[in-house]
Short mmCIF file of C-alpha atoms in Angstrom, two decimals:
data_model
loop_
_atom_site.label_atom_id
_atom_site.label_comp_id
_atom_site.label_asym_id
_atom_site.label_seq_id
_atom_site.Cartn_x
_atom_site.Cartn_y
_atom_site.Cartn_z
CA MET R 1 22.94 4.09 -46.56
CA ASN R 2 23.84 1.64 -49.36
CA SER R 3 21.24 -0.84 -50.57
CA PRO R 4 21.87 -4.45 -49.55
CA ILE R 5 23.76 -6.52 -52.08
CA MET R 6 21.49 -8.64 -54.28
CA ILE R 7 22.62 -12.21 -54.81
CA ALA R 8 20.61 -13.37 -57.82
CA CYS R 9 20.76 -17.12 -57.27
CA ALA R 10 19.81 -19.49 -60.08
CA HIS R 11 19.66 -23.28 -60.19
CA GLY R 12 22.47 -23.60 -62.71
CA THR R 13 22.59 -25.35 -66.07
CA SER R 14 25.05 -26.88 -68.50
CA ASN R 15 22.99 -25.49 -71.39
CA THR R 16 24.95 -22.62 -72.94
CA GLN R 17 21.87 -20.70 -74.09
CA GLY R 18 20.15 -21.15 -70.74
CA ALA R 19 23.20 -19.88 -68.85
CA ALA R 20 23.46 -16.88 -71.18
CA GLU R 21 19.81 -15.95 -70.68
CA VAL R 22 20.12 -16.11 -66.89
CA ASN R 23 23.19 -13.87 -67.10
CA ALA R 24 21.22 -11.49 -69.32
CA LEU R 25 18.50 -11.43 -66.66
CA ARG R 26 21.05 -10.29 -64.08
CA ALA R 27 22.24 -7.60 -66.47
CA ALA R 28 18.64 -6.43 -66.98
CA ILE R 29 18.16 -6.21 -63.21
CA ALA R 30 21.28 -4.03 -62.86
CA GLU R 31 20.10 -1.85 -65.73
CA LEU R 32 16.73 -1.28 -64.11
CA ARG R 33 18.36 -0.43 -60.76
CA PRO R 34 21.60 1.52 -61.41
CA GLY R 35 24.01 1.33 -58.50
CA LEU R 36 22.63 -1.92 -57.14
CA ASP R 37 25.34 -4.52 -56.55
CA VAL R 38 23.96 -7.64 -58.29
CA ARG R 39 26.00 -10.80 -57.77
CA GLU R 40 25.92 -14.21 -59.43
CA ALA R 41 25.37 -17.49 -57.55
CA TYR R 42 24.03 -21.02 -58.11
CA VAL R 43 22.74 -23.92 -56.04
CA ASP R 44 23.75 -26.62 -58.53
CA VAL R 45 25.77 -27.37 -61.70
CA GLN R 46 27.46 -23.96 -62.10
CA GLN R 47 29.89 -21.84 -60.15
CA PRO R 48 30.13 -19.70 -58.07
CA ASP R 49 28.32 -21.72 -55.46
CA LEU R 50 25.89 -19.78 -53.28
CA VAL R 51 27.58 -20.82 -50.02
CA HIS R 52 30.93 -19.42 -51.19
CA VAL R 53 29.35 -16.20 -52.47
CA VAL R 54 27.65 -15.58 -49.13
CA ALA R 55 30.83 -16.42 -47.20
CA GLY R 56 32.80 -13.97 -49.32
CA LEU R 57 30.55 -10.95 -48.79
CA PRO R 58 32.26 -7.81 -47.48
CA GLU R 59 32.34 -7.46 -43.72
CA GLY R 60 29.29 -5.64 -42.39
CA GLU R 61 27.46 -5.52 -45.73
CA ALA R 62 23.81 -6.60 -45.80
CA ALA R 63 22.67 -8.93 -48.58
CA VAL R 64 19.46 -10.38 -49.99
CA VAL R 65 19.42 -13.69 -51.85
CA VAL R 66 16.74 -13.62 -54.54
CA PRO R 67 15.95 -17.11 -55.90
CA LEU R 68 15.80 -17.07 -59.69
CA LEU R 69 13.41 -19.98 -59.24
CA LEU R 70 9.70 -20.21 -59.97
CA SER R 71 8.43 -21.91 -56.84
CA VAL R 72 9.27 -23.00 -53.32
CA GLY R 73 11.26 -26.22 -53.18
CA TYR R 74 14.34 -27.87 -51.74
CA HIS R 75 16.73 -25.26 -53.09
CA VAL R 76 14.72 -22.42 -51.53
CA LYS R 77 13.85 -24.15 -48.26
CA VAL R 78 17.21 -25.82 -47.64
CA ASP R 79 20.10 -24.54 -49.78
CA ILE R 80 19.21 -20.85 -49.78
CA ALA R 81 17.83 -20.86 -46.23
CA ARG R 82 21.00 -22.52 -44.93
CA ALA R 83 23.29 -20.07 -46.72
CA VAL R 84 21.36 -17.08 -45.36
CA LYS R 85 21.34 -18.48 -41.85
CA SER R 86 25.12 -18.84 -41.98
CA ARG R 87 25.66 -15.10 -42.21
CA PRO R 88 24.05 -12.45 -39.99
CA GLY R 89 22.72 -9.48 -41.93
CA SER R 90 21.54 -11.52 -44.89
CA ALA R 91 18.00 -12.48 -45.89
CA ALA R 92 16.19 -14.55 -48.50
CA ALA R 93 13.51 -13.18 -50.81
CA ALA R 94 10.53 -15.17 -52.07
CA PRO R 95 10.81 -17.11 -55.34
CA LEU R 96 9.49 -15.53 -58.54
CA GLY R 97 6.25 -17.45 -58.74
CA PRO R 98 3.38 -17.56 -58.57
CA ASP R 99 2.70 -14.12 -60.02
CA PRO R 100 -0.04 -12.86 -62.37
CA ARG R 101 2.68 -11.37 -64.57
CA LEU R 102 4.08 -14.85 -65.13
CA ALA R 103 0.62 -16.06 -66.14
CA LYS R 104 0.43 -13.22 -68.69
CA LEU R 105 3.87 -14.15 -69.98
CA LEU R 106 2.80 -17.79 -70.35
CA ASP R 107 -0.31 -16.61 -72.21
CA GLN R 108 1.99 -14.61 -74.52
CA ARG R 109 4.15 -17.69 -75.15
CA LEU R 110 1.03 -19.71 -75.98
CA HIS R 111 -0.08 -17.04 -78.47
CA GLU R 112 3.39 -17.05 -80.01
CA ALA R 113 3.13 -20.83 -80.45
CA GLY R 114 -0.19 -20.48 -82.28
CA THR R 115 -2.35 -22.04 -79.55
CA THR R 116 -6.06 -21.96 -80.35
CA ASP R 117 -9.14 -22.27 -78.15
CA ASN R 118 -9.55 -25.90 -79.28
CA ASP R 119 -6.15 -26.94 -77.97
CA VAL R 120 -5.58 -28.52 -74.57
CA ILE R 121 -2.68 -27.32 -72.43
CA VAL R 122 -0.23 -28.99 -70.07
CA LEU R 123 1.39 -26.45 -67.76
CA ALA R 124 4.80 -28.08 -67.34
CA ALA R 125 6.81 -27.20 -64.22
CA ALA R 126 10.13 -28.64 -63.05
CA GLY R 127 8.61 -30.34 -60.00
CA SER R 128 9.68 -30.70 -56.39
CA SER R 129 9.22 -33.08 -53.49
CA ASN R 130 8.07 -30.08 -51.44
CA PRO R 131 4.24 -30.03 -51.57
CA ASN R 132 4.22 -26.23 -51.44
CA ALA R 133 5.79 -26.18 -54.90
CA ALA R 134 2.75 -27.93 -56.37
CA VAL R 135 0.47 -25.52 -54.51
CA SER R 136 2.20 -22.54 -56.11
CA VAL R 137 2.03 -24.15 -59.57
CA GLU R 138 -1.69 -24.77 -59.13
CA GLU R 139 -2.09 -21.12 -58.10
CA LEU R 140 -0.30 -20.04 -61.26
CA LEU R 141 -2.53 -22.40 -63.26
CA GLY R 142 -5.57 -20.65 -61.75
CA GLN R 143 -4.17 -17.29 -62.87
CA LEU R 144 -3.65 -18.65 -66.39
CA ARG R 145 -7.21 -19.98 -66.47
CA GLU R 146 -8.42 -16.42 -65.94
CA LEU R 147 -6.75 -15.53 -69.26
CA ARG R 148 -7.65 -18.58 -71.37
CA SER R 149 -10.67 -20.87 -71.79
CA ASN R 150 -8.65 -23.96 -72.76
CA ARG R 151 -8.73 -27.22 -70.86
CA MET R 152 -5.54 -27.11 -68.75
CA VAL R 153 -3.75 -29.35 -66.30
CA ALA R 154 -0.50 -28.96 -64.37
CA ALA R 155 2.25 -31.57 -64.67
CA TYR R 156 5.85 -31.96 -63.56
CA GLY R 157 9.24 -32.94 -64.88
CA ALA R 158 10.28 -34.71 -61.69
CA SER R 159 9.39 -35.48 -58.06
CA ALA R 160 5.64 -34.81 -58.40
CA LYS R 161 2.60 -36.26 -60.18
CA PRO R 162 1.33 -36.30 -62.83
CA SER R 163 4.42 -36.41 -64.97
CA VAL R 164 4.39 -34.35 -68.15
CA PRO R 165 4.23 -37.43 -70.45
CA ASP R 166 1.33 -38.86 -68.40
CA ALA R 167 -0.58 -35.58 -68.59
CA VAL R 168 0.02 -35.36 -72.34
CA ALA R 169 -1.22 -38.94 -72.80
CA MET R 170 -4.33 -38.27 -70.72
CA LEU R 171 -5.27 -35.17 -72.69
CA ARG R 172 -4.50 -36.90 -75.98
CA GLU R 173 -6.95 -39.65 -75.02
CA GLU R 174 -9.58 -37.06 -74.18
CA LEU R 175 -9.16 -35.38 -77.55
CA GLU R 176 -9.52 -38.72 -79.33
CA GLY R 177 -12.68 -39.56 -77.38
CA GLY R 178 -11.07 -42.43 -75.50
CA ALA R 179 -11.54 -43.70 -71.98
CA GLY R 180 -10.39 -40.43 -70.51
CA ALA R 181 -13.02 -38.43 -72.37
CA GLY R 182 -16.46 -37.52 -71.15
CA GLU R 183 -17.14 -35.37 -68.15
CA SER R 184 -13.44 -34.85 -67.41
CA ALA R 185 -12.92 -33.48 -70.93
CA GLY R 186 -15.22 -30.54 -70.27
CA ALA R 187 -15.84 -28.40 -73.35
CA VAL R 188 -12.76 -29.50 -75.30
CA ASP R 189 -13.48 -29.89 -79.04
CA VAL R 190 -12.19 -33.05 -80.66
CA GLY R 191 -9.55 -32.12 -83.22
CA GLY R 192 -7.49 -29.78 -81.04
CA ARG R 193 -3.82 -30.26 -80.23
CA VAL R 194 -1.94 -30.99 -77.04
CA VAL R 195 0.25 -28.01 -76.18
CA ILE R 196 2.88 -27.92 -73.44
CA ALA R 197 3.26 -24.50 -71.81
CA SER R 198 6.84 -24.49 -70.55
CA TYR R 199 6.76 -23.04 -67.03
CA LEU R 200 10.55 -23.00 -66.94
CA LEU R 201 12.89 -20.06 -66.73
CA ALA R 202 15.31 -20.92 -69.54
CA PRO R 203 16.48 -23.70 -71.86
CA GLY R 204 18.11 -26.62 -70.09
CA PHE R 205 17.63 -30.25 -69.13
CA PHE R 206 13.94 -30.04 -68.14
CA HIS R 207 12.96 -28.01 -71.19
CA ASP R 208 14.75 -30.52 -73.44
CA GLN R 209 12.64 -33.31 -71.91
CA LEU R 210 9.42 -31.56 -72.88
CA ALA R 211 10.11 -32.20 -76.57
CA LYS R 212 10.07 -35.95 -75.77
CA ALA R 213 6.73 -35.92 -73.91
CA GLY R 214 4.53 -36.51 -76.98
CA ALA R 215 2.83 -33.12 -77.31
CA ASP R 216 2.10 -31.42 -80.64
CA VAL R 217 3.57 -28.09 -79.56
CA VAL R 218 5.97 -26.94 -76.83
CA THR R 219 6.20 -23.25 -76.02
CA GLU R 220 9.46 -21.43 -75.42
CA PRO R 221 10.61 -20.89 -71.78
CA LEU R 222 9.86 -17.64 -69.96
CA LEU R 223 13.20 -15.97 -70.72
CA PRO R 224 14.00 -13.67 -72.33
CA SER R 225 11.48 -11.16 -71.00
CA PRO R 226 11.78 -7.83 -69.14
CA VAL R 227 8.96 -8.99 -66.88
CA LEU R 228 11.32 -11.33 -65.02
CA ALA R 229 13.70 -8.51 -64.04
CA GLU R 230 10.77 -6.50 -62.69
CA ILE R 231 9.57 -9.43 -60.58
CA VAL R 232 13.08 -10.05 -59.23
CA LEU R 233 13.34 -6.42 -58.09
CA ASP R 234 9.90 -6.61 -56.48
CA ARG R 235 10.97 -9.69 -54.51
CA TYR R 236 14.21 -7.94 -53.51
CA ASP R 237 12.39 -4.78 -52.40
CA ALA R 238 9.92 -6.77 -50.30
CA ALA R 239 12.77 -8.58 -48.54
CA VAL R 240 14.64 -5.30 -47.90
CA ALA R 241 11.49 -3.72 -46.47
CA LYS R 242 11.11 -6.65 -44.11
CA MET R 243 14.75 -6.33 -43.03
CA ASN R 244 14.25 -2.63 -42.32
CA GLU R 245 11.10 -3.01 -40.30
CA ALA R 246 11.79 -1.48 -36.90
CA PRO R 247 11.04 -3.88 -34.09
CA ALA R 248 7.73 -3.08 -32.48
CA ALA R 249 8.18 -0.70 -29.59
CA ALA R 250 8.09 -2.59 -26.36
CA PRO R 251 5.08 -1.58 -24.25
CA ARG R 252 5.88 0.48 -21.18
CA GLU R 253 5.84 -1.85 -18.28
CA PRO R 254 3.43 -0.80 -15.53
CA ALA R 255 5.74 -2.63 -13.17
CA ALA R 256 8.14 0.32 -13.47
CA ALA R 257 6.40 1.96 -10.54
CA ALA R 258 6.46 -1.21 -8.50
CA PRO R 259 10.07 -0.93 -7.32
CA ALA R 260 9.30 2.46 -5.76
CA GLU R 261 6.40 0.99 -3.79
CA ALA R 262 8.19 -2.17 -2.86
CA PRO R 263 10.45 -0.67 -0.18
CA ALA R 264 7.46 0.96 1.54
CA ASN R 265 5.52 -2.26 1.48
CA ALA R 266 8.52 -4.16 2.71
CA GLN R 267 9.06 -1.66 5.55
CA GLU R 268 5.39 -1.81 6.47
CA GLY R 269 5.43 -5.59 6.51
CA GLY R 270 8.62 -5.60 8.57
CA PHE R 271 7.11 -3.19 11.17
CA TYR R 272 4.08 -5.42 11.81
CA LYS R 273 6.29 -8.49 12.06
CA ALA R 274 8.39 -6.75 14.74
CA VAL R 275 5.25 -5.78 16.69
CA ARG R 276 4.00 -9.37 16.59
CA ARG R 277 7.32 -10.67 17.85
CA PHE R 278 7.31 -8.10 20.71
CA VAL R 279 3.73 -8.98 21.75
CA THR R 280 4.40 -12.72 21.57
CA LYS R 281 7.55 -12.42 23.65
CA TYR R 282 6.26 -10.13 26.40
CA PHE R 283 2.55 -10.89 26.39
CA PRO R 284 2.36 -14.64 25.79
CA ARG R 285 -1.10 -16.20 25.55
#
């Protein structure tokens, strides 16, 4: 039996480098899993649109949409869910984050940027109006805290608070011993820098905005990295396993024997009714 088609669905970007890196991610997925049909789709900006890709799938072929997105949000809960619902035999995988491997990759990007223990870190995510997105970012932040001792806060590019510029300003004030310092500053040493850890998949609009947020350093996005292809395949495999789960065997109904007894009971009840009618008619009280 052929494996379900993978639709590797990204947000979409007008940034040439970002688009190229997402395409390279799809190529890396196909290289890790020879024979797997990996297809391109987007929920915004680029073509082909996910809805059209799903509608154009071969008749009778199963498919799994894997969001090339880092957290749950509108695109996962609405766009992808709606596309999957429109076609029987298709399913949606979970987004890529949170995942301890992403935390390790962020830690690597921070090392590459020269981050020291004295620096404070803003974990910058795209943001979503869906509260579950912030929950997953906070979970990822907890995983990163297990790897680094720095003071860290999560912030968002849009649709959630605090914004990245606000978080940068708050941490800057702490470093300078201003009103935000004190107990909230924890063990941060004055003299460190404000570093933005880009929790974004690839270059694009949101990553460009990070350079304008007032930090001293901005790390590179997560791509390119072979870790992302591994996570995508794990999400795909989990979705396929769920699709293949045999429905739980229905319990044998004890009522199966009931129909055999029913006629006897019915006959017995009918006999006594006939006797009562006979007695009532011929031996009235």
